[in-house]
Amino acid sequence: MTHTPDPFELFAIGYARHSGRSAQENFIGGDFHESASDLAYYVWLARRGDRVFLIDTGFGPDAAKSRGRELFQTPARQLAGFGVDPAKIDDVILTHLHYDHAGTLGDFPRARFHVQDAEAAYATGRCMCHDVLRGPFDVEDVVSYIRHLYAGRVVFHDGTAELADGLTLHRVGGHSAGLQVVRVFTKRGWVVLASDASHLYANMRTNTPFPLVYSVAEMLEGYRTVAALADSADHIIPGHDPLVMEWYPRVTGEGAGGVYRLDVPPKGSG
């Protein structure tokens, strides 16, 4: 008999955006004369009873100012408005250590941070000698990560790991050397939070990688891995697509950003 886990509730929390992008910024080979999709910035929350997993921690005002992003509200404040106390979250999964996924670690004072061995080695190793590779990292975020490591609050994974029945981590690399995606069982089946394995639906659907990439080969193979892990294409949630906020129902929040339910079918299709 096939085991069916108890389902998690699953949410996307939109907290920032970057507008005025060109196709060249979103796709390898894109035309810089052509306009392209904004990037939306999310963190994600999986919840089952009293067990909560936060996926990524976003960035704060300093990063928004220095990188020209529009910050609606920090992820911690968004969570608090949704009734989730950031100070009581025990498990935070960091899909990778780029500034927009692993900032504001201090807003989660009792959390364990789950990272891939390969990502930790990448963010603190010889590849950071190169401007183009270290550009999406923020040195203060990496220092904060190291402080939490020395405080005994980092949990390392190498490849695939099960954190709970119905929630697993899978290293795909590509965009960053140790990028991991999160597979979550919900009432509509297995959903994959792809994070930056595919920034937009169109990256994966057209097999056209996002230009900020550590390994193009791993990114392309990552598309296949994500597709195999999800129950269907409609069960894949890309990391930065504004369409997520159009296709999934808003739970709370007004204006830009807000909290969106991912454990129901989308009204559109990528």
PDB file of C-alpha atoms in Angstrom:
ATOM      1  CA  MET A   1       0.000   0.000   0.000  1.00  0.00           C
ATOM      2  CA  THR A   2       1.337   3.454  -0.935  1.00  0.00           C
ATOM      3  CA  HIS A   3       1.882   5.704   2.049  1.00  0.00           C
ATOM      4  CA  THR A   4       0.170   9.095   1.874  1.00  0.00           C
ATOM      5  CA  PRO A   5       1.538  11.757   4.220  1.00  0.00           C
ATOM      6  CA  ASP A   6      -0.708  14.173   6.033  1.00  0.00           C
ATOM      7  CA  PRO A   7      -0.865  17.284   3.854  1.00  0.00           C
ATOM      8  CA  PHE A   8       0.838  20.569   4.591  1.00  0.00           C
ATOM      9  CA  GLU A   9      -0.730  23.951   4.051  1.00  0.00           C
ATOM     10  CA  LEU A  10       1.517  25.889   1.683  1.00  0.00           C
ATOM     11  CA  PHE A  11       1.826  29.633   1.163  1.00  0.00           C
ATOM     12  CA  ALA A  12       3.856  32.166  -0.832  1.00  0.00           C
ATOM     13  CA  ILE A  13       4.584  35.488   0.861  1.00  0.00           C
ATOM     14  CA  GLY A  14       5.328  38.264  -1.627  1.00  0.00           C
ATOM     15  CA  TYR A  15       7.482  40.968  -0.042  1.00  0.00           C
ATOM     16  CA  ALA A  16       9.282  42.922  -2.829  1.00  0.00           C
ATOM     17  CA  ARG A  17       9.644  43.455  -6.575  1.00  0.00           C
ATOM     18  CA  HIS A  18      12.009  44.681  -9.272  1.00  0.00           C
ATOM     19  CA  SER A  19      10.461  46.440 -12.257  1.00  0.00           C
ATOM     20  CA  GLY A  20      11.682  47.772 -15.593  1.00  0.00           C
ATOM     21  CA  ARG A  21      13.643  44.687 -16.579  1.00  0.00           C
ATOM     22  CA  SER A  22      14.721  43.754 -20.112  1.00  0.00           C
ATOM     23  CA  ALA A  23      14.563  40.315 -21.729  1.00  0.00           C
ATOM     24  CA  GLN A  24      18.356  40.168 -21.503  1.00  0.00           C
ATOM     25  CA  GLU A  25      18.070  40.287 -17.702  1.00  0.00           C
ATOM     26  CA  ASN A  26      15.644  37.356 -17.535  1.00  0.00           C
ATOM     27  CA  PHE A  27      16.854  34.997 -20.292  1.00  0.00           C
ATOM     28  CA  ILE A  28      20.204  33.989 -21.717  1.00  0.00           C
ATOM     29  CA  GLY A  29      20.153  35.332 -25.271  1.00  0.00           C
ATOM     30  CA  GLY A  30      17.335  37.783 -24.526  1.00  0.00           C
ATOM     31  CA  ASP A  31      17.220  41.101 -26.384  1.00  0.00           C
ATOM     32  CA  PHE A  32      18.094  44.066 -24.183  1.00  0.00           C
ATOM     33  CA  HIS A  33      15.762  46.198 -26.337  1.00  0.00           C
ATOM     34  CA  GLU A  34      12.740  44.120 -25.272  1.00  0.00           C
ATOM     35  CA  SER A  35      10.977  44.603 -21.984  1.00  0.00           C
ATOM     36  CA  ALA A  36      10.369  41.562 -19.788  1.00  0.00           C
ATOM     37  CA  SER A  37       8.565  40.410 -16.678  1.00  0.00           C
ATOM     38  CA  ASP A  38       9.132  42.080 -13.350  1.00  0.00           C
ATOM     39  CA  LEU A  39      10.663  39.894 -10.691  1.00  0.00           C
ATOM     40  CA  ALA A  40       8.565  39.254  -7.609  1.00  0.00           C
ATOM     41  CA  TYR A  41      10.318  38.269  -4.397  1.00  0.00           C
ATOM     42  CA  TYR A  42       8.868  35.587  -2.144  1.00  0.00           C
ATOM     43  CA  VAL A  43       9.482  33.506   0.905  1.00  0.00           C
ATOM     44  CA  TRP A  44       7.340  30.418   1.457  1.00  0.00           C
ATOM     45  CA  LEU A  45       5.679  28.749   4.433  1.00  0.00           C
ATOM     46  CA  ALA A  46       4.714  25.084   4.890  1.00  0.00           C
ATOM     47  CA  ARG A  47       2.505  24.406   7.914  1.00  0.00           C
ATOM     48  CA  ARG A  48       0.964  21.247   9.364  1.00  0.00           C
ATOM     49  CA  GLY A  49      -0.574  21.554  12.785  1.00  0.00           C
ATOM     50  CA  ASP A  50       2.044  23.050  15.077  1.00  0.00           C
ATOM     51  CA  ARG A  51       4.929  22.243  12.698  1.00  0.00           C
ATOM     52  CA  VAL A  52       6.061  25.166  10.581  1.00  0.00           C
ATOM     53  CA  PHE A  53       8.817  25.354   7.973  1.00  0.00           C
ATOM     54  CA  LEU A  54       9.842  28.716   6.574  1.00  0.00           C
ATOM     55  CA  ILE A  55      11.575  28.542   3.217  1.00  0.00           C
ATOM     56  CA  ASP A  56      14.023  31.449   2.789  1.00  0.00           C
ATOM     57  CA  THR A  57      14.240  34.720   4.692  1.00  0.00           C
ATOM     58  CA  GLY A  58      14.352  37.366   1.970  1.00  0.00           C
ATOM     59  CA  PHE A  59      16.099  40.725   2.334  1.00  0.00           C
ATOM     60  CA  GLY A  60      15.657  43.914   4.322  1.00  0.00           C
ATOM     61  CA  PRO A  61      15.733  47.699   3.738  1.00  0.00           C
ATOM     62  CA  ASP A  62      19.494  48.017   3.287  1.00  0.00           C
ATOM     63  CA  ALA A  63      19.607  45.490   0.451  1.00  0.00           C
ATOM     64  CA  ALA A  64      16.508  46.994  -1.138  1.00  0.00           C
ATOM     65  CA  LYS A  65      18.151  50.419  -1.189  1.00  0.00           C
ATOM     66  CA  SER A  66      21.561  49.273  -2.424  1.00  0.00           C
ATOM     67  CA  ARG A  67      20.145  47.020  -5.167  1.00  0.00           C
ATOM     68  CA  GLY A  68      17.244  49.191  -6.305  1.00  0.00           C
ATOM     69  CA  ARG A  69      14.457  46.826  -5.245  1.00  0.00           C
ATOM     70  CA  GLU A  70      11.058  47.876  -3.963  1.00  0.00           C
ATOM     71  CA  LEU A  71      10.501  46.380  -0.519  1.00  0.00           C
ATOM     72  CA  PHE A  72       6.867  46.206   0.556  1.00  0.00           C
ATOM     73  CA  GLN A  73       7.530  44.830   4.013  1.00  0.00           C
ATOM     74  CA  THR A  74      10.169  42.552   5.514  1.00  0.00           C
ATOM     75  CA  PRO A  75       9.299  38.844   5.468  1.00  0.00           C
ATOM     76  CA  ALA A  76       9.211  38.753   9.284  1.00  0.00           C
ATOM     77  CA  ARG A  77       6.614  41.520   9.395  1.00  0.00           C
ATOM     78  CA  GLN A  78       4.596  39.847   6.659  1.00  0.00           C
ATOM     79  CA  LEU A  79       4.601  36.619   8.661  1.00  0.00           C
ATOM     80  CA  ALA A  80       3.558  38.413  11.838  1.00  0.00           C
ATOM     81  CA  GLY A  81       0.642  39.970   9.965  1.00  0.00           C
ATOM     82  CA  PHE A  82      -0.348  36.470   8.886  1.00  0.00           C
ATOM     83  CA  GLY A  83      -0.382  35.297  12.509  1.00  0.00           C
ATOM     84  CA  VAL A  84       2.979  33.480  12.449  1.00  0.00           C
ATOM     85  CA  ASP A  85       5.448  34.668  15.087  1.00  0.00           C
ATOM     86  CA  PRO A  86       8.949  34.773  13.527  1.00  0.00           C
ATOM     87  CA  ALA A  87      10.482  34.322  16.974  1.00  0.00           C
ATOM     88  CA  LYS A  88       8.782  30.928  17.334  1.00  0.00           C
ATOM     89  CA  ILE A  89       9.848  29.377  14.022  1.00  0.00           C
ATOM     90  CA  ASP A  90      12.135  26.395  14.633  1.00  0.00           C
ATOM     91  CA  ASP A  91      13.075  25.414  11.071  1.00  0.00           C
ATOM     92  CA  VAL A  92      14.157  27.673   8.214  1.00  0.00           C
ATOM     93  CA  ILE A  93      15.202  26.117   4.899  1.00  0.00           C
ATOM     94  CA  LEU A  94      17.618  28.296   2.936  1.00  0.00           C
ATOM     95  CA  THR A  95      17.326  27.294  -0.703  1.00  0.00           C
ATOM     96  CA  HIS A  96      20.633  29.116  -1.270  1.00  0.00           C
ATOM     97  CA  LEU A  97      22.604  31.980   0.259  1.00  0.00           C
ATOM     98  CA  HIS A  98      21.996  34.797  -2.246  1.00  0.00           C
ATOM     99  CA  TYR A  99      21.045  38.141  -0.706  1.00  0.00           C
ATOM    100  CA  ASP A 100      17.336  37.811  -1.555  1.00  0.00           C
ATOM    101  CA  HIS A 101      16.987  34.366  -0.002  1.00  0.00           C
ATOM    102  CA  ALA A 102      19.232  34.453   3.065  1.00  0.00           C
ATOM    103  CA  GLY A 103      19.090  37.981   4.456  1.00  0.00           C
ATOM    104  CA  THR A 104      17.362  38.947   7.744  1.00  0.00           C
ATOM    105  CA  LEU A 105      18.481  35.753   9.525  1.00  0.00           C
ATOM    106  CA  GLY A 106      18.459  37.677  12.795  1.00  0.00           C
ATOM    107  CA  ASP A 107      14.682  38.080  12.550  1.00  0.00           C
ATOM    108  CA  PHE A 108      14.348  34.347  13.372  1.00  0.00           C
ATOM    109  CA  PRO A 109      16.133  34.053  16.728  1.00  0.00           C
ATOM    110  CA  ARG A 110      15.497  30.408  17.551  1.00  0.00           C
ATOM    111  CA  ALA A 111      15.496  28.852  14.091  1.00  0.00           C
ATOM    112  CA  ARG A 112      17.735  26.110  12.750  1.00  0.00           C
ATOM    113  CA  PHE A 113      18.908  26.975   9.250  1.00  0.00           C
ATOM    114  CA  HIS A 114      18.972  24.089   6.750  1.00  0.00           C
ATOM    115  CA  VAL A 115      21.545  24.463   3.943  1.00  0.00           C
ATOM    116  CA  GLN A 116      23.332  22.247   1.456  1.00  0.00           C
ATOM    117  CA  ASP A 117      27.025  21.467   2.022  1.00  0.00           C
ATOM    118  CA  ALA A 118      27.764  22.596  -1.530  1.00  0.00           C
ATOM    119  CA  GLU A 119      26.168  26.014  -1.005  1.00  0.00           C
ATOM    120  CA  ALA A 120      28.087  26.732   2.191  1.00  0.00           C
ATOM    121  CA  ALA A 121      31.362  25.765   0.512  1.00  0.00           C
ATOM    122  CA  TYR A 122      30.543  27.863  -2.552  1.00  0.00           C
ATOM    123  CA  ALA A 123      29.594  31.028  -0.658  1.00  0.00           C
ATOM    124  CA  THR A 124      32.770  30.961   1.439  1.00  0.00           C
ATOM    125  CA  GLY A 125      35.280  29.448  -1.014  1.00  0.00           C
ATOM    126  CA  ARG A 126      37.446  30.331  -3.986  1.00  0.00           C
ATOM    127  CA  CYS A 127      34.545  31.078  -6.326  1.00  0.00           C
ATOM    128  CA  MET A 128      33.924  34.241  -4.311  1.00  0.00           C
ATOM    129  CA  CYS A 129      37.180  35.626  -5.734  1.00  0.00           C
ATOM    130  CA  HIS A 130      35.199  36.406  -8.910  1.00  0.00           C
ATOM    131  CA  ASP A 131      33.001  39.511  -9.024  1.00  0.00           C
ATOM    132  CA  VAL A 132      30.381  37.946 -11.280  1.00  0.00           C
ATOM    133  CA  LEU A 133      29.864  34.971  -8.945  1.00  0.00           C
ATOM    134  CA  ARG A 134      29.893  36.847  -5.650  1.00  0.00           C
ATOM    135  CA  GLY A 135      27.614  39.619  -6.953  1.00  0.00           C
ATOM    136  CA  PRO A 136      24.341  38.038  -5.768  1.00  0.00           C
ATOM    137  CA  PHE A 137      25.748  37.374  -2.288  1.00  0.00           C
ATOM    138  CA  ASP A 138      25.861  40.002   0.445  1.00  0.00           C
ATOM    139  CA  VAL A 139      28.958  39.716   2.606  1.00  0.00           C
ATOM    140  CA  GLU A 140      27.090  40.776   5.756  1.00  0.00           C
ATOM    141  CA  ASP A 141      24.470  38.074   5.133  1.00  0.00           C
ATOM    142  CA  VAL A 142      27.242  35.494   4.750  1.00  0.00           C
ATOM    143  CA  VAL A 143      28.883  36.734   7.961  1.00  0.00           C
ATOM    144  CA  SER A 144      25.510  36.441   9.709  1.00  0.00           C
ATOM    145  CA  TYR A 145      25.198  32.883   8.415  1.00  0.00           C
ATOM    146  CA  ILE A 146      28.681  32.084   9.779  1.00  0.00           C
ATOM    147  CA  ARG A 147      27.744  33.506  13.186  1.00  0.00           C
ATOM    148  CA  HIS A 148      24.682  31.271  13.292  1.00  0.00           C
ATOM    149  CA  LEU A 149      26.867  28.339  12.251  1.00  0.00           C
ATOM    150  CA  TYR A 150      29.224  29.000  15.156  1.00  0.00           C
ATOM    151  CA  ALA A 151      26.210  29.269  17.446  1.00  0.00           C
ATOM    152  CA  GLY A 152      25.249  25.709  16.514  1.00  0.00           C
ATOM    153  CA  ARG A 153      22.171  26.688  14.529  1.00  0.00           C
ATOM    154  CA  VAL A 154      23.003  25.424  11.023  1.00  0.00           C
ATOM    155  CA  VAL A 155      21.985  21.962   9.797  1.00  0.00           C
ATOM    156  CA  PHE A 156      23.826  20.655   6.732  1.00  0.00           C
ATOM    157  CA  HIS A 157      22.453  18.399   4.012  1.00  0.00           C
ATOM    158  CA  ASP A 158      24.176  16.658   1.121  1.00  0.00           C
ATOM    159  CA  GLY A 159      21.771  16.028  -1.737  1.00  0.00           C
ATOM    160  CA  THR A 160      18.322  14.729  -0.788  1.00  0.00           C
ATOM    161  CA  ALA A 161      16.999  14.915   2.769  1.00  0.00           C
ATOM    162  CA  GLU A 162      13.649  14.352   4.470  1.00  0.00           C
ATOM    163  CA  LEU A 163      12.857  16.932   7.143  1.00  0.00           C
ATOM    164  CA  ALA A 164       9.365  15.617   7.822  1.00  0.00           C
ATOM    165  CA  ASP A 165       6.983  13.072   6.378  1.00  0.00           C
ATOM    166  CA  GLY A 166       5.827  14.888   3.260  1.00  0.00           C
ATOM    167  CA  LEU A 167       8.632  17.460   3.048  1.00  0.00           C
ATOM    168  CA  THR A 168      11.974  16.802   1.360  1.00  0.00           C
ATOM    169  CA  LEU A 169      14.973  18.777   0.125  1.00  0.00           C
ATOM    170  CA  HIS A 170      16.714  18.147  -3.207  1.00  0.00           C
ATOM    171  CA  ARG A 171      19.964  19.738  -4.380  1.00  0.00           C
ATOM    172  CA  VAL A 172      19.823  20.821  -8.024  1.00  0.00           C
ATOM    173  CA  GLY A 173      22.577  23.454  -8.244  1.00  0.00           C
ATOM    174  CA  GLY A 174      22.615  25.524 -11.415  1.00  0.00           C
ATOM    175  CA  HIS A 175      21.800  29.066 -10.350  1.00  0.00           C
ATOM    176  CA  SER A 176      24.023  28.644  -7.297  1.00  0.00           C
ATOM    177  CA  ALA A 177      26.277  25.692  -6.546  1.00  0.00           C
ATOM    178  CA  GLY A 178      24.190  24.334  -3.685  1.00  0.00           C
ATOM    179  CA  LEU A 179      20.700  25.478  -4.646  1.00  0.00           C
ATOM    180  CA  GLN A 180      18.044  23.160  -3.201  1.00  0.00           C
ATOM    181  CA  VAL A 181      14.356  22.853  -4.051  1.00  0.00           C
ATOM    182  CA  VAL A 182      11.645  21.826  -1.595  1.00  0.00           C
ATOM    183  CA  ARG A 183       9.061  19.141  -2.323  1.00  0.00           C
ATOM    184  CA  VAL A 184       5.925  19.413  -0.169  1.00  0.00           C
ATOM    185  CA  PHE A 185       2.887  17.154   0.020  1.00  0.00           C
ATOM    186  CA  THR A 186      -0.357  19.157   0.056  1.00  0.00           C
ATOM    187  CA  LYS A 187      -4.046  18.432  -0.329  1.00  0.00           C
ATOM    188  CA  ARG A 188      -3.591  18.791  -4.106  1.00  0.00           C
ATOM    189  CA  GLY A 189      -0.569  16.505  -4.223  1.00  0.00           C
ATOM    190  CA  TRP A 190       3.192  17.016  -4.451  1.00  0.00           C
ATOM    191  CA  VAL A 191       4.138  20.649  -5.007  1.00  0.00           C
ATOM    192  CA  VAL A 192       7.724  21.730  -5.677  1.00  0.00           C
ATOM    193  CA  LEU A 193       8.962  25.115  -4.528  1.00  0.00           C
ATOM    194  CA  ALA A 194      11.534  25.560  -7.260  1.00  0.00           C
ATOM    195  CA  SER A 195      13.057  28.745  -5.847  1.00  0.00           C
ATOM    196  CA  ASP A 196      15.703  29.907  -8.317  1.00  0.00           C
ATOM    197  CA  ALA A 197      15.942  26.597 -10.126  1.00  0.00           C
ATOM    198  CA  SER A 198      13.531  28.530 -12.367  1.00  0.00           C
ATOM    199  CA  HIS A 199      12.993  32.220 -11.702  1.00  0.00           C
ATOM    200  CA  LEU A 200      10.003  32.432 -14.032  1.00  0.00           C
ATOM    201  CA  TYR A 201       7.597  29.906 -15.511  1.00  0.00           C
ATOM    202  CA  ALA A 202       9.029  30.826 -18.915  1.00  0.00           C
ATOM    203  CA  ASN A 203      12.612  29.894 -18.023  1.00  0.00           C
ATOM    204  CA  MET A 204      11.694  26.267 -17.486  1.00  0.00           C
ATOM    205  CA  ARG A 205       8.903  26.066 -20.061  1.00  0.00           C
ATOM    206  CA  THR A 206      11.141  27.368 -22.878  1.00  0.00           C
ATOM    207  CA  ASN A 207      14.318  25.694 -21.577  1.00  0.00           C
ATOM    208  CA  THR A 208      15.972  29.124 -21.514  1.00  0.00           C
ATOM    209  CA  PRO A 209      18.072  29.690 -18.389  1.00  0.00           C
ATOM    210  CA  PHE A 210      18.139  32.814 -16.293  1.00  0.00           C
ATOM    211  CA  PRO A 211      21.453  34.604 -17.017  1.00  0.00           C
ATOM    212  CA  LEU A 212      22.711  34.703 -13.421  1.00  0.00           C
ATOM    213  CA  VAL A 213      24.022  31.153 -13.257  1.00  0.00           C
ATOM    214  CA  TYR A 214      26.852  29.104 -11.770  1.00  0.00           C
ATOM    215  CA  SER A 215      26.335  26.117 -14.116  1.00  0.00           C
ATOM    216  CA  VAL A 216      24.100  26.250 -17.173  1.00  0.00           C
ATOM    217  CA  ALA A 217      24.265  22.449 -17.488  1.00  0.00           C
ATOM    218  CA  GLU A 218      23.078  21.956 -13.902  1.00  0.00           C
ATOM    219  CA  MET A 219      20.333  24.534 -14.375  1.00  0.00           C
ATOM    220  CA  LEU A 220      18.988  22.709 -17.435  1.00  0.00           C
ATOM    221  CA  GLU A 221      19.156  19.349 -15.662  1.00  0.00           C
ATOM    222  CA  GLY A 222      17.464  20.999 -12.692  1.00  0.00           C
ATOM    223  CA  TYR A 223      14.425  21.721 -14.849  1.00  0.00           C
ATOM    224  CA  ARG A 224      14.108  17.973 -15.444  1.00  0.00           C
ATOM    225  CA  THR A 225      14.552  17.165 -11.771  1.00  0.00           C
ATOM    226  CA  VAL A 226      11.903  19.640 -10.685  1.00  0.00           C
ATOM    227  CA  ALA A 227       9.457  18.321 -13.286  1.00  0.00           C
ATOM    228  CA  ALA A 228      10.026  14.747 -12.098  1.00  0.00           C
ATOM    229  CA  LEU A 229       9.453  15.672  -8.448  1.00  0.00           C
ATOM    230  CA  ALA A 230       6.184  17.550  -9.023  1.00  0.00           C
ATOM    231  CA  ASP A 231       2.827  15.932  -9.760  1.00  0.00           C
ATOM    232  CA  SER A 232       2.427  18.144 -12.858  1.00  0.00           C
ATOM    233  CA  ALA A 233       3.658  21.392 -14.358  1.00  0.00           C
ATOM    234  CA  ASP A 234       0.927  23.160 -12.381  1.00  0.00           C
ATOM    235  CA  HIS A 235       2.498  21.816  -9.176  1.00  0.00           C
ATOM    236  CA  ILE A 236       5.745  23.758  -9.732  1.00  0.00           C
ATOM    237  CA  ILE A 237       6.164  27.182  -8.120  1.00  0.00           C
ATOM    238  CA  PRO A 238       8.944  29.289  -9.670  1.00  0.00           C
ATOM    239  CA  GLY A 239      11.015  31.554  -7.477  1.00  0.00           C
ATOM    240  CA  HIS A 240      10.208  35.028  -8.803  1.00  0.00           C
ATOM    241  CA  ASP A 241       7.240  34.989 -11.153  1.00  0.00           C
ATOM    242  CA  PRO A 242       4.551  37.651 -10.525  1.00  0.00           C
ATOM    243  CA  LEU A 243       2.033  35.265 -12.108  1.00  0.00           C
ATOM    244  CA  VAL A 244       2.005  33.331  -8.825  1.00  0.00           C
ATOM    245  CA  MET A 245       0.136  36.287  -7.321  1.00  0.00           C
ATOM    246  CA  GLU A 246      -2.368  36.266 -10.182  1.00  0.00           C
ATOM    247  CA  TRP A 247      -3.000  32.536 -10.317  1.00  0.00           C
ATOM    248  CA  TYR A 248      -3.260  31.656  -6.632  1.00  0.00           C
ATOM    249  CA  PRO A 249      -5.787  33.066  -4.150  1.00  0.00           C
ATOM    250  CA  ARG A 250      -4.704  35.830  -1.802  1.00  0.00           C
ATOM    251  CA  VAL A 251      -5.139  34.922   1.859  1.00  0.00           C
ATOM    252  CA  THR A 252      -4.203  38.242   3.425  1.00  0.00           C
ATOM    253  CA  GLY A 253      -2.533  41.550   2.682  1.00  0.00           C
ATOM    254  CA  GLU A 254      -3.547  44.498   0.527  1.00  0.00           C
ATOM    255  CA  GLY A 255      -1.912  46.119  -2.491  1.00  0.00           C
ATOM    256  CA  ALA A 256       1.364  44.674  -3.741  1.00  0.00           C
ATOM    257  CA  GLY A 257       2.694  41.564  -2.077  1.00  0.00           C
ATOM    258  CA  GLY A 258       0.631  39.617   0.441  1.00  0.00           C
ATOM    259  CA  VAL A 259       0.145  35.940   1.272  1.00  0.00           C
ATOM    260  CA  TYR A 260      -1.068  33.457  -1.353  1.00  0.00           C
ATOM    261  CA  ARG A 261      -2.309  29.907  -0.969  1.00  0.00           C
ATOM    262  CA  LEU A 262      -0.383  27.309  -3.021  1.00  0.00           C
ATOM    263  CA  ASP A 263      -2.108  24.105  -1.873  1.00  0.00           C
ATOM    264  CA  VAL A 264      -5.027  24.684  -4.256  1.00  0.00           C
ATOM    265  CA  PRO A 265      -4.947  24.456  -8.075  1.00  0.00           C
ATOM    266  CA  PRO A 266      -3.953  27.638  -9.947  1.00  0.00           C
ATOM    267  CA  LYS A 267      -6.496  29.472 -12.057  1.00  0.00           C
ATOM    268  CA  GLY A 268      -3.884  29.881 -14.784  1.00  0.00           C
ATOM    269  CA  SER A 269      -1.274  27.576 -16.208  1.00  0.00           C
ATOM    270  CA  GLY A 270       2.423  28.203 -16.763  1.00  0.00           C
TER     271      GLY A 270
END
